[in-house]
Amino acid sequence: MRTFTALTAVALSAALAAPALAIDAGAASAPKMTKDHHASQPSIVAIATSDDSFSTLVTALQTAELVDALSGDGPFTVFAPTNDAFAAVGSDTLNALLQPENRDQLTSILTYHVVQGEYMAAGTAPGAYDLTTLQGDTVNVVVAADGSVTVDGASVIAADVDASNGVVHVIDSVIMPGQ
C-alpha cells in the first residue's frame, strides 16, 4: 500500500462520486455490500503498514499520495497485491512506476485495485461480477462454486480482511487497467 501515489482532492472527489457497482447481467446476485464496521478494526492503510508482505504496496501508495485517501471513511474494497505480486511485474517496470514523472500511471494502476463500497466474498453467490474501480474501469470478479475468487484473473489468497473503513482482499498478482 505504500506504493500508491497521492491524488489531488479534486480528482479523488470525482473518483468517489463515480458509480461504484456495475453487475454483470448474467450474474446470479451481487456481491454482499455490508454496512457494519467494527470501530475497533484498523483502517485499510493500518492493515497494510502492519504487514511486511505489503511493503511494496505501501511504498506505492505513498508515492502516489493515496495514503490519506485510503485512510478516509470509505467504505472501500481493496484488492491488495503482495510483495511477490509486485515482484512479478519486474523491478525495472516497478522502479519506473515509482518515478515522479510516472505518478499518473501509478495512480491509475493503484486506483484500479480499489472499489467504492464494501464487498465481502463470504456468502456471495457463484457468478461473475463487474465492479467499477476508482480508476474508472471495471474489474471482473469471479466467484466459483467452490468459493474461490479471482479478480481480473488474479487469485484472492486471503479474503474478507475487515477494516474500519472497508475490506481487503489479498491477491497474488498486480492487475492492470485495460488488460
Short mmCIF file of N, CA and C in Angstrom, two decimals:
data_model
loop_
_atom_site.label_atom_id
_atom_site.label_comp_id
_atom_site.label_asym_id
_atom_site.label_seq_id
_atom_site.Cartn_x
_atom_site.Cartn_y
_atom_site.Cartn_z
N MET A 1 0.83 -1.18 0.00
CA MET A 1 0.00 0.00 0.00
C MET A 1 0.87 1.24 0.00
N ARG A 2 2.09 1.13 0.37
CA ARG A 2 2.98 2.28 0.34
C ARG A 2 3.25 2.72 -1.08
N THR A 3 2.87 1.91 -2.02
CA THR A 3 3.18 2.18 -3.40
C THR A 3 2.19 3.14 -4.06
N PHE A 4 1.05 3.39 -3.48
CA PHE A 4 0.05 4.25 -4.11
C PHE A 4 0.50 5.71 -4.10
N THR A 5 0.21 6.40 -5.22
CA THR A 5 0.53 7.81 -5.36
C THR A 5 -0.66 8.65 -4.94
N ALA A 6 -0.39 9.86 -4.46
CA ALA A 6 -1.47 10.72 -3.99
C ALA A 6 -2.24 11.31 -5.15
N LEU A 7 -3.51 11.46 -4.95
CA LEU A 7 -4.37 12.14 -5.92
C LEU A 7 -4.67 13.52 -5.39
N THR A 8 -4.97 14.41 -6.29
CA THR A 8 -5.42 15.72 -5.84
C THR A 8 -6.80 15.56 -5.24
N ALA A 9 -7.19 16.46 -4.40
CA ALA A 9 -8.50 16.37 -3.75
C ALA A 9 -9.61 16.38 -4.79
N VAL A 10 -9.45 17.15 -5.84
CA VAL A 10 -10.48 17.23 -6.88
C VAL A 10 -10.61 15.90 -7.61
N ALA A 11 -9.49 15.29 -7.96
CA ALA A 11 -9.53 14.02 -8.69
C ALA A 11 -10.13 12.93 -7.82
N LEU A 12 -9.77 12.89 -6.56
CA LEU A 12 -10.30 11.87 -5.67
C LEU A 12 -11.80 12.07 -5.47
N SER A 13 -12.23 13.31 -5.30
CA SER A 13 -13.65 13.57 -5.13
C SER A 13 -14.43 13.11 -6.35
N ALA A 14 -13.89 13.35 -7.52
CA ALA A 14 -14.56 12.93 -8.74
C ALA A 14 -14.62 11.41 -8.82
N ALA A 15 -13.52 10.75 -8.44
CA ALA A 15 -13.50 9.28 -8.48
C ALA A 15 -14.50 8.70 -7.50
N LEU A 16 -14.59 9.29 -6.32
CA LEU A 16 -15.51 8.77 -5.31
C LEU A 16 -16.96 9.02 -5.69
N ALA A 17 -17.21 10.02 -6.51
CA ALA A 17 -18.57 10.33 -6.92
C ALA A 17 -19.04 9.42 -8.06
N ALA A 18 -18.08 8.71 -8.68
CA ALA A 18 -18.43 7.85 -9.80
C ALA A 18 -19.24 6.65 -9.32
N PRO A 19 -20.05 6.06 -10.20
CA PRO A 19 -20.81 4.87 -9.81
C PRO A 19 -19.86 3.77 -9.36
N ALA A 20 -20.23 3.07 -8.29
CA ALA A 20 -19.32 2.10 -7.71
C ALA A 20 -19.62 0.66 -8.08
N LEU A 21 -20.76 0.35 -8.65
CA LEU A 21 -21.09 -1.04 -8.88
C LEU A 21 -21.80 -1.21 -10.20
N ALA A 22 -21.30 -2.11 -10.99
CA ALA A 22 -21.97 -2.48 -12.22
C ALA A 22 -22.02 -4.00 -12.24
N ILE A 23 -23.18 -4.56 -12.11
CA ILE A 23 -23.32 -6.00 -12.03
C ILE A 23 -23.47 -6.57 -13.43
N ASP A 24 -22.74 -7.65 -13.69
CA ASP A 24 -22.84 -8.37 -14.94
C ASP A 24 -24.28 -8.85 -15.09
N ALA A 25 -24.85 -8.65 -16.25
CA ALA A 25 -26.25 -9.00 -16.47
C ALA A 25 -26.53 -10.47 -16.20
N GLY A 26 -25.55 -11.35 -16.40
CA GLY A 26 -25.76 -12.76 -16.18
C GLY A 26 -25.48 -13.22 -14.76
N ALA A 27 -25.12 -12.32 -13.91
CA ALA A 27 -24.75 -12.70 -12.54
C ALA A 27 -25.99 -13.11 -11.74
N ALA A 28 -25.79 -14.09 -10.86
CA ALA A 28 -26.89 -14.60 -10.05
C ALA A 28 -27.34 -13.58 -9.00
N SER A 29 -26.40 -13.02 -8.28
CA SER A 29 -26.71 -11.97 -7.31
C SER A 29 -25.45 -11.18 -7.05
N ALA A 30 -25.62 -9.95 -6.65
CA ALA A 30 -24.48 -9.05 -6.45
C ALA A 30 -23.68 -9.46 -5.24
N PRO A 31 -22.36 -9.11 -5.22
CA PRO A 31 -21.56 -9.36 -4.03
C PRO A 31 -22.20 -8.64 -2.84
N LYS A 32 -22.02 -9.20 -1.68
CA LYS A 32 -22.60 -8.61 -0.47
C LYS A 32 -21.92 -7.30 -0.16
N MET A 33 -22.71 -6.27 0.06
CA MET A 33 -22.20 -4.98 0.46
C MET A 33 -22.68 -4.77 1.89
N THR A 34 -21.75 -4.75 2.81
CA THR A 34 -22.13 -4.67 4.21
C THR A 34 -22.05 -3.24 4.71
N LYS A 35 -22.77 -2.96 5.78
CA LYS A 35 -22.74 -1.63 6.38
C LYS A 35 -22.12 -1.67 7.76
N ASP A 36 -21.95 -2.87 8.30
CA ASP A 36 -21.40 -3.00 9.64
C ASP A 36 -19.88 -2.89 9.61
N HIS A 37 -19.37 -1.98 10.37
CA HIS A 37 -17.93 -1.84 10.54
C HIS A 37 -17.65 -1.90 12.03
N HIS A 38 -16.60 -2.55 12.36
CA HIS A 38 -16.20 -2.61 13.75
C HIS A 38 -15.23 -1.47 14.01
N ALA A 39 -15.65 -0.54 14.83
CA ALA A 39 -14.84 0.64 15.10
C ALA A 39 -13.46 0.27 15.63
N SER A 40 -13.36 -0.90 16.25
CA SER A 40 -12.08 -1.31 16.81
C SER A 40 -11.13 -1.88 15.76
N GLN A 41 -11.60 -2.09 14.52
CA GLN A 41 -10.76 -2.62 13.45
C GLN A 41 -9.79 -1.54 12.96
N PRO A 42 -8.59 -1.94 12.54
CA PRO A 42 -7.66 -0.97 11.95
C PRO A 42 -8.15 -0.55 10.57
N SER A 43 -7.66 0.58 10.09
CA SER A 43 -8.01 1.04 8.74
C SER A 43 -7.30 0.18 7.70
N ILE A 44 -7.70 0.33 6.46
CA ILE A 44 -7.07 -0.38 5.35
C ILE A 44 -5.58 -0.08 5.33
N VAL A 45 -5.22 1.18 5.48
CA VAL A 45 -3.80 1.57 5.45
C VAL A 45 -3.06 0.96 6.65
N ALA A 46 -3.69 0.96 7.83
CA ALA A 46 -3.04 0.37 9.02
C ALA A 46 -2.81 -1.11 8.83
N ILE A 47 -3.74 -1.80 8.20
CA ILE A 47 -3.56 -3.23 7.92
C ILE A 47 -2.35 -3.43 7.02
N ALA A 48 -2.25 -2.63 5.97
CA ALA A 48 -1.14 -2.77 5.03
C ALA A 48 0.20 -2.42 5.67
N THR A 49 0.23 -1.35 6.44
CA THR A 49 1.52 -0.93 7.03
C THR A 49 1.97 -1.86 8.14
N SER A 50 1.05 -2.61 8.72
CA SER A 50 1.43 -3.51 9.81
C SER A 50 1.88 -4.89 9.33
N ASP A 51 1.81 -5.13 8.02
CA ASP A 51 2.16 -6.44 7.47
C ASP A 51 3.28 -6.27 6.44
N ASP A 52 4.43 -6.84 6.73
CA ASP A 52 5.59 -6.69 5.84
C ASP A 52 5.35 -7.22 4.43
N SER A 53 4.38 -8.10 4.24
CA SER A 53 4.13 -8.63 2.90
C SER A 53 3.48 -7.60 1.98
N PHE A 54 3.13 -6.42 2.53
CA PHE A 54 2.56 -5.33 1.74
C PHE A 54 3.48 -4.12 1.66
N SER A 55 4.75 -4.27 1.96
CA SER A 55 5.66 -3.11 1.99
C SER A 55 5.77 -2.43 0.63
N THR A 56 5.75 -3.18 -0.45
CA THR A 56 5.81 -2.57 -1.79
C THR A 56 4.53 -1.80 -2.07
N LEU A 57 3.41 -2.36 -1.70
CA LEU A 57 2.13 -1.67 -1.88
C LEU A 57 2.12 -0.37 -1.08
N VAL A 58 2.60 -0.40 0.13
CA VAL A 58 2.63 0.80 0.97
C VAL A 58 3.53 1.86 0.33
N THR A 59 4.68 1.44 -0.17
CA THR A 59 5.58 2.38 -0.85
C THR A 59 4.89 3.01 -2.06
N ALA A 60 4.19 2.19 -2.82
CA ALA A 60 3.49 2.70 -4.00
C ALA A 60 2.39 3.68 -3.59
N LEU A 61 1.64 3.35 -2.54
CA LEU A 61 0.58 4.24 -2.07
C LEU A 61 1.15 5.58 -1.62
N GLN A 62 2.28 5.54 -0.95
CA GLN A 62 2.92 6.78 -0.51
C GLN A 62 3.39 7.58 -1.71
N THR A 63 3.99 6.92 -2.68
CA THR A 63 4.49 7.60 -3.88
C THR A 63 3.34 8.24 -4.64
N ALA A 64 2.22 7.56 -4.70
CA ALA A 64 1.05 8.07 -5.41
C ALA A 64 0.23 9.03 -4.56
N GLU A 65 0.65 9.21 -3.32
CA GLU A 65 -0.05 10.07 -2.37
C GLU A 65 -1.51 9.67 -2.18
N LEU A 66 -1.72 8.36 -2.04
CA LEU A 66 -3.07 7.82 -1.83
C LEU A 66 -3.31 7.37 -0.40
N VAL A 67 -2.31 7.50 0.45
CA VAL A 67 -2.45 7.03 1.84
C VAL A 67 -3.60 7.74 2.54
N ASP A 68 -3.65 9.06 2.44
CA ASP A 68 -4.73 9.81 3.10
C ASP A 68 -6.10 9.41 2.56
N ALA A 69 -6.19 9.24 1.25
CA ALA A 69 -7.47 8.87 0.63
C ALA A 69 -7.95 7.52 1.15
N LEU A 70 -7.04 6.55 1.26
CA LEU A 70 -7.44 5.22 1.73
C LEU A 70 -7.51 5.12 3.25
N SER A 71 -7.17 6.20 3.91
CA SER A 71 -7.35 6.26 5.36
C SER A 71 -8.70 6.90 5.71
N GLY A 72 -9.38 7.40 4.69
CA GLY A 72 -10.66 8.09 4.88
C GLY A 72 -11.77 7.15 5.28
N ASP A 73 -12.97 7.71 5.40
CA ASP A 73 -14.12 6.97 5.90
C ASP A 73 -14.52 5.77 5.05
N GLY A 74 -14.38 5.88 3.73
CA GLY A 74 -14.79 4.78 2.88
C GLY A 74 -16.31 4.64 2.87
N PRO A 75 -16.82 3.45 2.73
CA PRO A 75 -16.06 2.20 2.72
C PRO A 75 -15.44 1.92 1.35
N PHE A 76 -14.31 1.19 1.40
CA PHE A 76 -13.59 0.79 0.21
C PHE A 76 -13.39 -0.72 0.23
N THR A 77 -13.33 -1.30 -0.94
CA THR A 77 -12.86 -2.67 -1.10
C THR A 77 -11.54 -2.55 -1.84
N VAL A 78 -10.48 -3.09 -1.23
CA VAL A 78 -9.15 -3.03 -1.83
C VAL A 78 -8.68 -4.43 -2.18
N PHE A 79 -8.26 -4.60 -3.42
CA PHE A 79 -7.64 -5.84 -3.87
C PHE A 79 -6.14 -5.59 -3.76
N ALA A 80 -5.54 -6.10 -2.68
CA ALA A 80 -4.17 -5.74 -2.30
C ALA A 80 -3.15 -6.77 -2.77
N PRO A 81 -2.30 -6.37 -3.73
CA PRO A 81 -1.24 -7.28 -4.17
C PRO A 81 -0.13 -7.38 -3.12
N THR A 82 0.41 -8.57 -2.98
CA THR A 82 1.53 -8.80 -2.06
C THR A 82 2.84 -8.34 -2.70
N ASN A 83 3.91 -8.36 -1.91
CA ASN A 83 5.24 -8.05 -2.45
C ASN A 83 5.59 -9.00 -3.59
N ASP A 84 5.25 -10.29 -3.44
CA ASP A 84 5.54 -11.25 -4.51
C ASP A 84 4.79 -10.89 -5.80
N ALA A 85 3.58 -10.38 -5.66
CA ALA A 85 2.81 -9.96 -6.84
C ALA A 85 3.52 -8.80 -7.54
N PHE A 86 4.01 -7.84 -6.75
CA PHE A 86 4.74 -6.71 -7.35
C PHE A 86 6.06 -7.17 -7.96
N ALA A 87 6.71 -8.14 -7.34
CA ALA A 87 7.98 -8.65 -7.88
C ALA A 87 7.78 -9.25 -9.26
N ALA A 88 6.63 -9.87 -9.48
CA ALA A 88 6.34 -10.48 -10.78
C ALA A 88 6.20 -9.44 -11.89
N VAL A 89 5.93 -8.19 -11.52
CA VAL A 89 5.84 -7.11 -12.51
C VAL A 89 7.21 -6.83 -13.11
N GLY A 90 8.24 -7.07 -12.32
CA GLY A 90 9.62 -6.82 -12.76
C GLY A 90 10.17 -5.56 -12.12
N SER A 91 11.40 -5.62 -11.68
CA SER A 91 11.99 -4.49 -10.96
C SER A 91 12.13 -3.25 -11.83
N ASP A 92 12.47 -3.42 -13.11
CA ASP A 92 12.60 -2.25 -13.99
C ASP A 92 11.27 -1.52 -14.14
N THR A 93 10.21 -2.27 -14.37
CA THR A 93 8.88 -1.67 -14.52
C THR A 93 8.44 -1.01 -13.22
N LEU A 94 8.62 -1.72 -12.10
CA LEU A 94 8.22 -1.17 -10.81
C LEU A 94 9.00 0.09 -10.49
N ASN A 95 10.31 0.06 -10.69
CA ASN A 95 11.14 1.25 -10.42
C ASN A 95 10.72 2.42 -11.29
N ALA A 96 10.37 2.15 -12.54
CA ALA A 96 9.91 3.23 -13.43
C ALA A 96 8.59 3.82 -12.93
N LEU A 97 7.68 2.97 -12.48
CA LEU A 97 6.39 3.45 -11.98
C LEU A 97 6.55 4.32 -10.73
N LEU A 98 7.58 4.08 -9.96
CA LEU A 98 7.79 4.83 -8.72
C LEU A 98 8.48 6.18 -8.94
N GLN A 99 8.79 6.49 -10.18
CA GLN A 99 9.42 7.78 -10.50
C GLN A 99 8.34 8.87 -10.57
N PRO A 100 8.69 10.09 -10.11
CA PRO A 100 7.70 11.19 -10.09
C PRO A 100 7.02 11.45 -11.44
N GLU A 101 7.75 11.29 -12.52
CA GLU A 101 7.16 11.57 -13.84
C GLU A 101 6.11 10.53 -14.25
N ASN A 102 6.05 9.41 -13.53
CA ASN A 102 5.08 8.36 -13.84
C ASN A 102 3.97 8.24 -12.79
N ARG A 103 3.81 9.29 -11.99
CA ARG A 103 2.82 9.26 -10.91
C ARG A 103 1.41 9.01 -11.43
N ASP A 104 1.05 9.62 -12.54
CA ASP A 104 -0.31 9.42 -13.07
C ASP A 104 -0.56 7.96 -13.43
N GLN A 105 0.42 7.32 -14.05
CA GLN A 105 0.28 5.91 -14.42
C GLN A 105 0.19 5.03 -13.16
N LEU A 106 1.03 5.31 -12.17
CA LEU A 106 0.99 4.56 -10.91
C LEU A 106 -0.36 4.75 -10.22
N THR A 107 -0.84 5.97 -10.19
CA THR A 107 -2.14 6.25 -9.58
C THR A 107 -3.25 5.47 -10.28
N SER A 108 -3.20 5.43 -11.60
CA SER A 108 -4.19 4.70 -12.38
C SER A 108 -4.18 3.21 -12.00
N ILE A 109 -3.00 2.65 -11.90
CA ILE A 109 -2.89 1.23 -11.55
C ILE A 109 -3.40 0.98 -10.14
N LEU A 110 -2.99 1.81 -9.20
CA LEU A 110 -3.40 1.60 -7.81
C LEU A 110 -4.89 1.81 -7.60
N THR A 111 -5.46 2.84 -8.22
CA THR A 111 -6.90 3.07 -8.04
C THR A 111 -7.74 2.02 -8.77
N TYR A 112 -7.11 1.30 -9.69
CA TYR A 112 -7.77 0.16 -10.35
C TYR A 112 -7.95 -1.00 -9.37
N HIS A 113 -7.21 -0.98 -8.27
CA HIS A 113 -7.31 -2.01 -7.23
C HIS A 113 -8.31 -1.66 -6.14
N VAL A 114 -9.05 -0.55 -6.31
CA VAL A 114 -9.95 -0.06 -5.26
C VAL A 114 -11.35 0.16 -5.82
N VAL A 115 -12.34 -0.33 -5.07
CA VAL A 115 -13.74 -0.15 -5.42
C VAL A 115 -14.41 0.57 -4.26
N GLN A 116 -15.24 1.55 -4.58
CA GLN A 116 -16.00 2.22 -3.53
C GLN A 116 -17.09 1.26 -3.05
N GLY A 117 -17.23 1.14 -1.74
CA GLY A 117 -18.18 0.21 -1.15
C GLY A 117 -17.43 -0.97 -0.54
N GLU A 118 -18.12 -1.74 0.26
CA GLU A 118 -17.51 -2.89 0.91
C GLU A 118 -18.16 -4.16 0.36
N TYR A 119 -17.37 -4.97 -0.32
CA TYR A 119 -17.85 -6.20 -0.95
C TYR A 119 -17.14 -7.39 -0.33
N MET A 120 -17.90 -8.20 0.38
CA MET A 120 -17.37 -9.37 1.06
C MET A 120 -17.51 -10.59 0.16
N ALA A 121 -16.51 -11.48 0.21
CA ALA A 121 -16.57 -12.72 -0.57
C ALA A 121 -17.49 -13.74 0.08
N ALA A 122 -17.45 -13.80 1.41
CA ALA A 122 -18.25 -14.78 2.13
C ALA A 122 -19.74 -14.56 1.84
N GLY A 123 -20.39 -15.63 1.46
CA GLY A 123 -21.83 -15.57 1.23
C GLY A 123 -22.23 -15.04 -0.13
N THR A 124 -21.26 -14.69 -0.97
CA THR A 124 -21.59 -14.19 -2.31
C THR A 124 -21.86 -15.38 -3.23
N ALA A 125 -22.94 -15.33 -3.95
CA ALA A 125 -23.32 -16.42 -4.85
C ALA A 125 -22.29 -16.57 -5.97
N PRO A 126 -22.04 -17.81 -6.38
CA PRO A 126 -21.14 -18.02 -7.52
C PRO A 126 -21.63 -17.22 -8.73
N GLY A 127 -20.69 -16.67 -9.46
CA GLY A 127 -21.03 -15.91 -10.65
C GLY A 127 -19.93 -14.93 -10.99
N ALA A 128 -20.16 -14.16 -12.02
CA ALA A 128 -19.21 -13.14 -12.48
C ALA A 128 -19.82 -11.77 -12.22
N TYR A 129 -19.02 -10.87 -11.68
CA TYR A 129 -19.48 -9.54 -11.31
C TYR A 129 -18.49 -8.52 -11.84
N ASP A 130 -18.99 -7.45 -12.42
CA ASP A 130 -18.16 -6.35 -12.87
C ASP A 130 -18.34 -5.22 -11.87
N LEU A 131 -17.23 -4.80 -11.25
CA LEU A 131 -17.25 -3.72 -10.26
C LEU A 131 -16.46 -2.54 -10.80
N THR A 132 -17.01 -1.36 -10.70
CA THR A 132 -16.33 -0.15 -11.17
C THR A 132 -15.31 0.29 -10.13
N THR A 133 -14.09 0.48 -10.60
CA THR A 133 -12.99 0.88 -9.72
C THR A 133 -12.92 2.40 -9.60
N LEU A 134 -12.15 2.87 -8.63
CA LEU A 134 -11.94 4.32 -8.51
C LEU A 134 -11.20 4.87 -9.72
N GLN A 135 -10.49 4.03 -10.43
CA GLN A 135 -9.78 4.44 -11.64
C GLN A 135 -10.77 4.72 -12.77
N GLY A 136 -11.95 4.08 -12.71
CA GLY A 136 -12.99 4.33 -13.71
C GLY A 136 -13.33 3.12 -14.57
N ASP A 137 -12.42 2.18 -14.69
CA ASP A 137 -12.69 0.95 -15.44
C ASP A 137 -13.34 -0.06 -14.50
N THR A 138 -13.75 -1.18 -15.07
CA THR A 138 -14.33 -2.23 -14.23
C THR A 138 -13.36 -3.40 -14.09
N VAL A 139 -13.42 -4.04 -12.93
CA VAL A 139 -12.70 -5.30 -12.71
C VAL A 139 -13.73 -6.41 -12.74
N ASN A 140 -13.31 -7.56 -13.24
CA ASN A 140 -14.20 -8.70 -13.31
C ASN A 140 -13.88 -9.63 -12.15
N VAL A 141 -14.85 -9.78 -11.25
CA VAL A 141 -14.71 -10.64 -10.08
C VAL A 141 -15.50 -11.91 -10.36
N VAL A 142 -14.84 -13.06 -10.23
CA VAL A 142 -15.50 -14.34 -10.46
C VAL A 142 -15.46 -15.13 -9.16
N VAL A 143 -16.64 -15.50 -8.70
CA VAL A 143 -16.77 -16.36 -7.52
C VAL A 143 -17.15 -17.73 -8.04
N ALA A 144 -16.27 -18.71 -7.82
CA ALA A 144 -16.51 -20.07 -8.30
C ALA A 144 -17.41 -20.82 -7.32
N ALA A 145 -17.97 -21.91 -7.78
CA ALA A 145 -18.85 -22.74 -6.94
C ALA A 145 -18.12 -23.25 -5.70
N ASP A 146 -16.79 -23.44 -5.80
CA ASP A 146 -16.02 -23.93 -4.65
C ASP A 146 -15.64 -22.81 -3.68
N GLY A 147 -16.08 -21.57 -3.98
CA GLY A 147 -15.80 -20.44 -3.10
C GLY A 147 -14.54 -19.67 -3.44
N SER A 148 -13.75 -20.18 -4.38
CA SER A 148 -12.54 -19.45 -4.77
C SER A 148 -12.96 -18.19 -5.54
N VAL A 149 -12.11 -17.16 -5.46
CA VAL A 149 -12.43 -15.88 -6.08
C VAL A 149 -11.23 -15.41 -6.89
N THR A 150 -11.51 -14.87 -8.07
CA THR A 150 -10.48 -14.20 -8.87
C THR A 150 -10.94 -12.80 -9.21
N VAL A 151 -9.97 -11.92 -9.41
CA VAL A 151 -10.21 -10.53 -9.80
C VAL A 151 -9.36 -10.27 -11.02
N ASP A 152 -9.98 -10.10 -12.17
CA ASP A 152 -9.25 -9.96 -13.43
C ASP A 152 -8.19 -11.05 -13.58
N GLY A 153 -8.51 -12.25 -13.15
CA GLY A 153 -7.60 -13.39 -13.27
C GLY A 153 -6.66 -13.58 -12.10
N ALA A 154 -6.50 -12.58 -11.25
CA ALA A 154 -5.64 -12.72 -10.06
C ALA A 154 -6.42 -13.49 -9.00
N SER A 155 -5.76 -14.44 -8.36
CA SER A 155 -6.42 -15.22 -7.31
C SER A 155 -6.45 -14.46 -6.00
N VAL A 156 -7.60 -14.50 -5.34
CA VAL A 156 -7.72 -13.96 -3.99
C VAL A 156 -7.16 -15.03 -3.06
N ILE A 157 -6.06 -14.70 -2.37
CA ILE A 157 -5.41 -15.68 -1.50
C ILE A 157 -5.79 -15.50 -0.03
N ALA A 158 -6.41 -14.37 0.29
CA ALA A 158 -6.98 -14.13 1.62
C ALA A 158 -8.12 -13.14 1.42
N ALA A 159 -9.31 -13.55 1.81
CA ALA A 159 -10.49 -12.73 1.57
C ALA A 159 -11.05 -12.17 2.87
N ASP A 160 -11.80 -11.09 2.72
CA ASP A 160 -12.62 -10.53 3.80
C ASP A 160 -11.82 -10.10 5.03
N VAL A 161 -10.69 -9.44 4.81
CA VAL A 161 -9.93 -8.87 5.93
C VAL A 161 -10.63 -7.57 6.29
N ASP A 162 -11.36 -7.60 7.41
CA ASP A 162 -12.20 -6.48 7.80
C ASP A 162 -11.36 -5.30 8.28
N ALA A 163 -11.75 -4.12 7.85
CA ALA A 163 -11.08 -2.88 8.25
C ALA A 163 -12.15 -1.90 8.71
N SER A 164 -11.74 -0.89 9.44
CA SER A 164 -12.71 0.11 9.92
C SER A 164 -13.34 0.88 8.77
N ASN A 165 -12.65 0.97 7.65
CA ASN A 165 -13.16 1.73 6.51
C ASN A 165 -13.35 0.87 5.25
N GLY A 166 -13.57 -0.43 5.45
CA GLY A 166 -13.82 -1.29 4.30
C GLY A 166 -13.32 -2.69 4.51
N VAL A 167 -12.87 -3.28 3.41
CA VAL A 167 -12.40 -4.67 3.43
C VAL A 167 -11.23 -4.80 2.47
N VAL A 168 -10.32 -5.71 2.83
CA VAL A 168 -9.15 -6.00 1.99
C VAL A 168 -9.25 -7.45 1.54
N HIS A 169 -8.99 -7.66 0.25
CA HIS A 169 -8.85 -9.00 -0.31
C HIS A 169 -7.42 -9.06 -0.85
N VAL A 170 -6.64 -9.99 -0.36
CA VAL A 170 -5.24 -10.12 -0.78
C VAL A 170 -5.20 -10.90 -2.08
N ILE A 171 -4.49 -10.36 -3.10
CA ILE A 171 -4.41 -11.02 -4.40
C ILE A 171 -2.96 -11.35 -4.75
N ASP A 172 -2.79 -12.33 -5.64
CA ASP A 172 -1.47 -12.83 -5.96
C ASP A 172 -0.84 -12.20 -7.19
N SER A 173 -1.50 -11.21 -7.78
CA SER A 173 -0.99 -10.53 -8.98
C SER A 173 -1.38 -9.06 -8.93
N VAL A 174 -0.59 -8.23 -9.60
CA VAL A 174 -0.96 -6.85 -9.81
C VAL A 174 -1.86 -6.84 -11.03
N ILE A 175 -3.05 -6.28 -10.88
CA ILE A 175 -3.97 -6.22 -12.03
C ILE A 175 -3.80 -4.86 -12.71
N MET A 176 -3.92 -4.87 -14.02
CA MET A 176 -3.67 -3.67 -14.81
C MET A 176 -4.91 -3.24 -15.57
N PRO A 177 -5.22 -1.93 -15.53
CA PRO A 177 -6.37 -1.46 -16.31
C PRO A 177 -6.14 -1.69 -17.81
N GLY A 178 -7.22 -1.99 -18.50
CA GLY A 178 -7.14 -2.15 -19.95
C GLY A 178 -6.57 -3.47 -20.41
N GLN A 179 -6.40 -4.42 -19.50
CA GLN A 179 -5.86 -5.71 -19.92
C GLN A 179 -6.83 -6.82 -19.67
#
